[in-house]
Amino acid sequence: MQIILLTHERELSRVTNTGKLALVHFPQYCRKVIWSRAQPDKPLQLACETGTAILLFPASEVAEKPVNGFDDEISVKQQSGNKSVHHYERLTDIDSLAHKSIVILDATWQEARKMMRQSPYLQQASKLSLSTTARSQYQLRRNQLEGGLCTLECIALLFSHAGMSAEAKRLQQAFALHNG
């Protein structure tokens, strides 16, 4: 599993950015792509269009009904316009997970919504929605989405569900120091 941080340009200079911690600790699993509305990354665009990349985005933002009551499951949803609809209850149920990329929008919630609106390839991508009973521990920014997690918390949760508990713990420790 490869994690692609599709990073808004404003995140590059923010000291509150948590995606950079994942890049430092796990460059073998994570890489950064700078988002551009006018000039999207062609390999990422193709991966989203062909289903080899799955976009991580809250279920309440991609489904018609908001998620109430979280239950620590991971599910994949595709928009109804795509050829097939997938719904996985566990990350391990995704076929050929080792050959998939998980795309995380590394931005504020407002910027992430803008990135979605302005990027047709992201709108067409398969969606991965994390649900968890855990509340975000992120304290460095205001106006957080209720039930939303920061970039690093999402990566740690992905690692945990993929059976990579040592990696998840290492990220959680780095996050605790950063969030301090």
GROMACS .gro file of C-alpha atoms in nm:
model
  180
    1MET     CA    1   0.000   0.000   0.000
    2GLN     CA    2   0.136   0.335  -0.107
    3ILE     CA    3   0.003   0.656   0.049
    4ILE     CA    4  -0.002   0.967  -0.166
    5LEU     CA    5  -0.036   1.298   0.014
    6LEU     CA    6  -0.200   1.527  -0.238
    7THR     CA    7  -0.082   1.845  -0.072
    8HIS     CA    8  -0.233   2.190  -0.108
    9GLU     CA    9   0.044   2.444  -0.172
   10ARG     CA   10  -0.044   2.636   0.146
   11GLU     CA   11   0.041   2.329   0.355
   12LEU     CA   12   0.403   2.348   0.247
   13SER     CA   13   0.477   2.641   0.479
   14ARG     CA   14   0.246   2.554   0.769
   15VAL     CA   15   0.416   2.438   1.089
   16THR     CA   16   0.086   2.271   1.182
   17ASN     CA   17   0.108   2.027   0.887
   18THR     CA   18   0.110   1.666   1.008
   19GLY     CA   19   0.161   1.499   0.670
   20LYS     CA   20   0.529   1.590   0.678
   21LEU     CA   21   0.577   1.366   0.982
   22ALA     CA   22   0.459   1.063   0.785
   23LEU     CA   23   0.695   1.156   0.501
   24VAL     CA   24   0.989   1.177   0.743
   25HIS     CA   25   0.911   0.855   0.931
   26PHE     CA   26   0.786   0.638   0.643
   27PRO     CA   27   0.917   0.756   0.305
   28GLN     CA   28   0.891   0.395   0.184
   29TYR     CA   29   0.511   0.411   0.221
   30CYS     CA   30   0.432   0.780   0.175
   31ARG     CA   31   0.502   1.035  -0.095
   32LYS     CA   32   0.388   1.390  -0.158
   33VAL     CA   33   0.232   1.531  -0.475
   34ILE     CA   34   0.157   1.903  -0.488
   35TRP     CA   35  -0.205   1.965  -0.596
   36SER     CA   36  -0.265   2.191  -0.895
   37ARG     CA   37  -0.605   2.271  -1.040
   38ALA     CA   38  -0.461   2.382  -1.373
   39GLN     CA   39  -0.191   2.115  -1.410
   40PRO     CA   40  -0.288   1.796  -1.228
   41ASP     CA   41  -0.028   1.527  -1.177
   42LYS     CA   42  -0.083   1.302  -1.480
   43PRO     CA   43   0.016   0.967  -1.320
   44LEU     CA   44  -0.208   1.040  -1.021
   45GLN     CA   45  -0.493   1.147  -1.247
   46LEU     CA   46  -0.464   0.821  -1.443
   47ALA     CA   47  -0.444   0.614  -1.124
   48CYS     CA   48  -0.765   0.777  -0.994
   49GLU     CA   49  -0.941   0.722  -1.324
   50THR     CA   50  -0.838   0.354  -1.350
   51GLY     CA   51  -0.906   0.260  -0.990
   52THR     CA   52  -0.548   0.196  -0.884
   53ALA     CA   53  -0.574   0.496  -0.652
   54ILE     CA   54  -0.846   0.530  -0.389
   55LEU     CA   55  -0.929   0.867  -0.237
   56LEU     CA   56  -0.962   0.890   0.140
   57PHE     CA   57  -1.249   1.124   0.222
   58PRO     CA   58  -1.515   1.129   0.497
   59ALA     CA   59  -1.828   0.929   0.426
   60SER     CA   60  -2.040   1.228   0.525
   61GLU     CA   61  -1.876   1.426   0.247
   62VAL     CA   62  -1.919   1.164  -0.028
   63ALA     CA   63  -2.244   0.992   0.070
   64GLU     CA   64  -2.588   1.144   0.055
   65LYS     CA   65  -2.646   1.082   0.424
   66PRO     CA   66  -2.402   1.183   0.698
   67VAL     CA   67  -2.231   0.920   0.909
   68ASN     CA   68  -2.385   0.899   1.254
   69GLY     CA   69  -2.234   0.661   1.507
   70PHE     CA   70  -1.887   0.547   1.419
   71ASP     CA   71  -1.785   0.184   1.447
   72ASP     CA   72  -1.416   0.156   1.357
   73GLU     CA   73  -1.479   0.012   1.012
   74ILE     CA   74  -1.327   0.109   0.683
   75SER     CA   75  -1.537   0.110   0.372
   76VAL     CA   76  -1.482   0.197   0.010
   77LYS     CA   77  -1.749   0.378  -0.187
   78GLN     CA   78  -1.758   0.483  -0.547
   79GLN     CA   79  -1.975   0.756  -0.687
   80SER     CA   80  -2.284   0.626  -0.863
   81GLY     CA   81  -2.162   0.740  -1.205
   82ASN     CA   82  -1.879   0.487  -1.206
   83LYS     CA   83  -1.914   0.147  -1.372
   84SER     CA   84  -1.921  -0.055  -1.051
   85VAL     CA   85  -1.992   0.020  -0.689
   86HIS     CA   86  -1.765  -0.126  -0.421
   87HIS     CA   87  -1.828  -0.132  -0.051
   88TYR     CA   88  -1.563  -0.290   0.166
   89GLU     CA   89  -1.601  -0.329   0.539
   90ARG     CA   90  -1.229  -0.378   0.601
   91LEU     CA   91  -0.919  -0.241   0.439
   92THR     CA   92  -0.795  -0.597   0.392
   93ASP     CA   93  -1.097  -0.672   0.169
   94ILE     CA   94  -0.968  -0.441  -0.105
   95ASP     CA   95  -0.839  -0.658  -0.388
   96SER     CA   96  -0.465  -0.626  -0.448
   97LEU     CA   97  -0.420  -0.370  -0.170
   98ALA     CA   98  -0.043  -0.396  -0.207
   99HIS     CA   99  -0.081  -0.256  -0.560
  100LYS     CA  100  -0.316   0.027  -0.468
  101SER     CA  101  -0.245   0.383  -0.365
  102ILE     CA  102  -0.446   0.563  -0.102
  103VAL     CA  103  -0.472   0.935  -0.176
  104ILE     CA  104  -0.509   1.169   0.120
  105LEU     CA  105  -0.588   1.536   0.066
  106ASP     CA  106  -0.329   1.708   0.284
  107ALA     CA  107  -0.501   2.040   0.346
  108THR     CA  108  -0.746   2.217   0.573
  109TRP     CA  109  -1.104   2.088   0.544
  110GLN     CA  110  -1.203   2.399   0.350
  111GLU     CA  111  -0.912   2.356   0.108
  112ALA     CA  112  -0.982   1.982   0.073
  113ARG     CA  113  -1.340   2.054  -0.034
  114LYS     CA  114  -1.211   2.308  -0.287
  115MET     CA  115  -0.963   2.052  -0.420
  116MET     CA  116  -1.248   1.805  -0.467
  117ARG     CA  117  -1.473   2.059  -0.641
  118GLN     CA  118  -1.200   2.169  -0.879
  119SER     CA  119  -1.058   1.826  -0.967
  120PRO     CA  120  -1.287   1.603  -1.177
  121TYR     CA  121  -1.044   1.310  -1.145
  122LEU     CA  122  -1.081   1.322  -0.765
  123GLN     CA  123  -1.459   1.329  -0.796
  124GLN     CA  124  -1.443   1.018  -1.018
  125ALA     CA  125  -1.201   0.827  -0.795
  126SER     CA  126  -1.303   0.538  -0.573
  127LYS     CA  127  -1.362   0.663  -0.220
  128LEU     CA  128  -1.232   0.520   0.105
  129SER     CA  129  -1.416   0.640   0.414
  130LEU     CA  130  -1.274   0.586   0.759
  131SER     CA  131  -1.514   0.558   1.049
  132THR     CA  132  -1.384   0.552   1.402
  133THR     CA  133  -1.506   0.602   1.754
  134ALA     CA  134  -1.184   0.788   1.832
  135ARG     CA  135  -1.202   1.165   1.837
  136SER     CA  136  -0.923   1.363   1.679
  137GLN     CA  137  -0.650   1.465   1.920
  138TYR     CA  138  -0.534   1.740   1.685
  139GLN     CA  139  -0.524   2.073   1.868
  140LEU     CA  140  -0.317   2.300   1.646
  141ARG     CA  141  -0.593   2.424   1.411
  142ARG     CA  142  -0.940   2.569   1.452
  143ASN     CA  143  -1.258   2.486   1.257
  144GLN     CA  144  -1.206   2.111   1.246
  145LEU     CA  145  -1.470   1.888   1.089
  146GLU     CA  146  -1.673   1.703   1.351
  147GLY     CA  147  -1.557   1.342   1.342
  148GLY     CA  148  -1.266   1.433   1.113
  149LEU     CA  149  -0.907   1.331   1.167
  150CYS     CA  150  -0.589   1.510   1.069
  151THR     CA  151  -0.364   1.367   0.798
  152LEU     CA  152  -0.132   1.185   1.037
  153GLU     CA  153  -0.418   1.033   1.237
  154CYS     CA  154  -0.565   0.898   0.912
  155ILE     CA  155  -0.234   0.741   0.811
  156ALA     CA  156  -0.191   0.584   1.156
  157LEU     CA  157  -0.545   0.441   1.134
  158LEU     CA  158  -0.475   0.303   0.785
  159PHE     CA  159  -0.155   0.141   0.912
  160SER     CA  160  -0.342  -0.007   1.207
  161HIS     CA  161  -0.614  -0.158   0.987
  162ALA     CA  162  -0.349  -0.292   0.748
  163GLY     CA  163  -0.184  -0.485   1.033
  164MET     CA  164   0.106  -0.241   1.058
  165SER     CA  165   0.068  -0.175   1.429
  166ALA     CA  166   0.435  -0.088   1.493
  167GLU     CA  167   0.423   0.176   1.219
  168ALA     CA  168   0.092   0.311   1.352
  169LYS     CA  169   0.236   0.339   1.703
  170ARG     CA  170   0.547   0.517   1.575
  171LEU     CA  171   0.330   0.774   1.397
  172GLN     CA  172   0.110   0.822   1.703
  173GLN     CA  173   0.421   0.891   1.912
  174ALA     CA  174   0.551   1.145   1.658
  175PHE     CA  175   0.206   1.305   1.649
  176ALA     CA  176   0.195   1.337   2.029
  177LEU     CA  177   0.526   1.527   2.025
  178HIS     CA  178   0.414   1.750   1.736
  179ASN     CA  179   0.070   1.818   1.881
  180GLY     CA  180   0.212   1.872   2.228
   0.00000   0.00000   0.00000
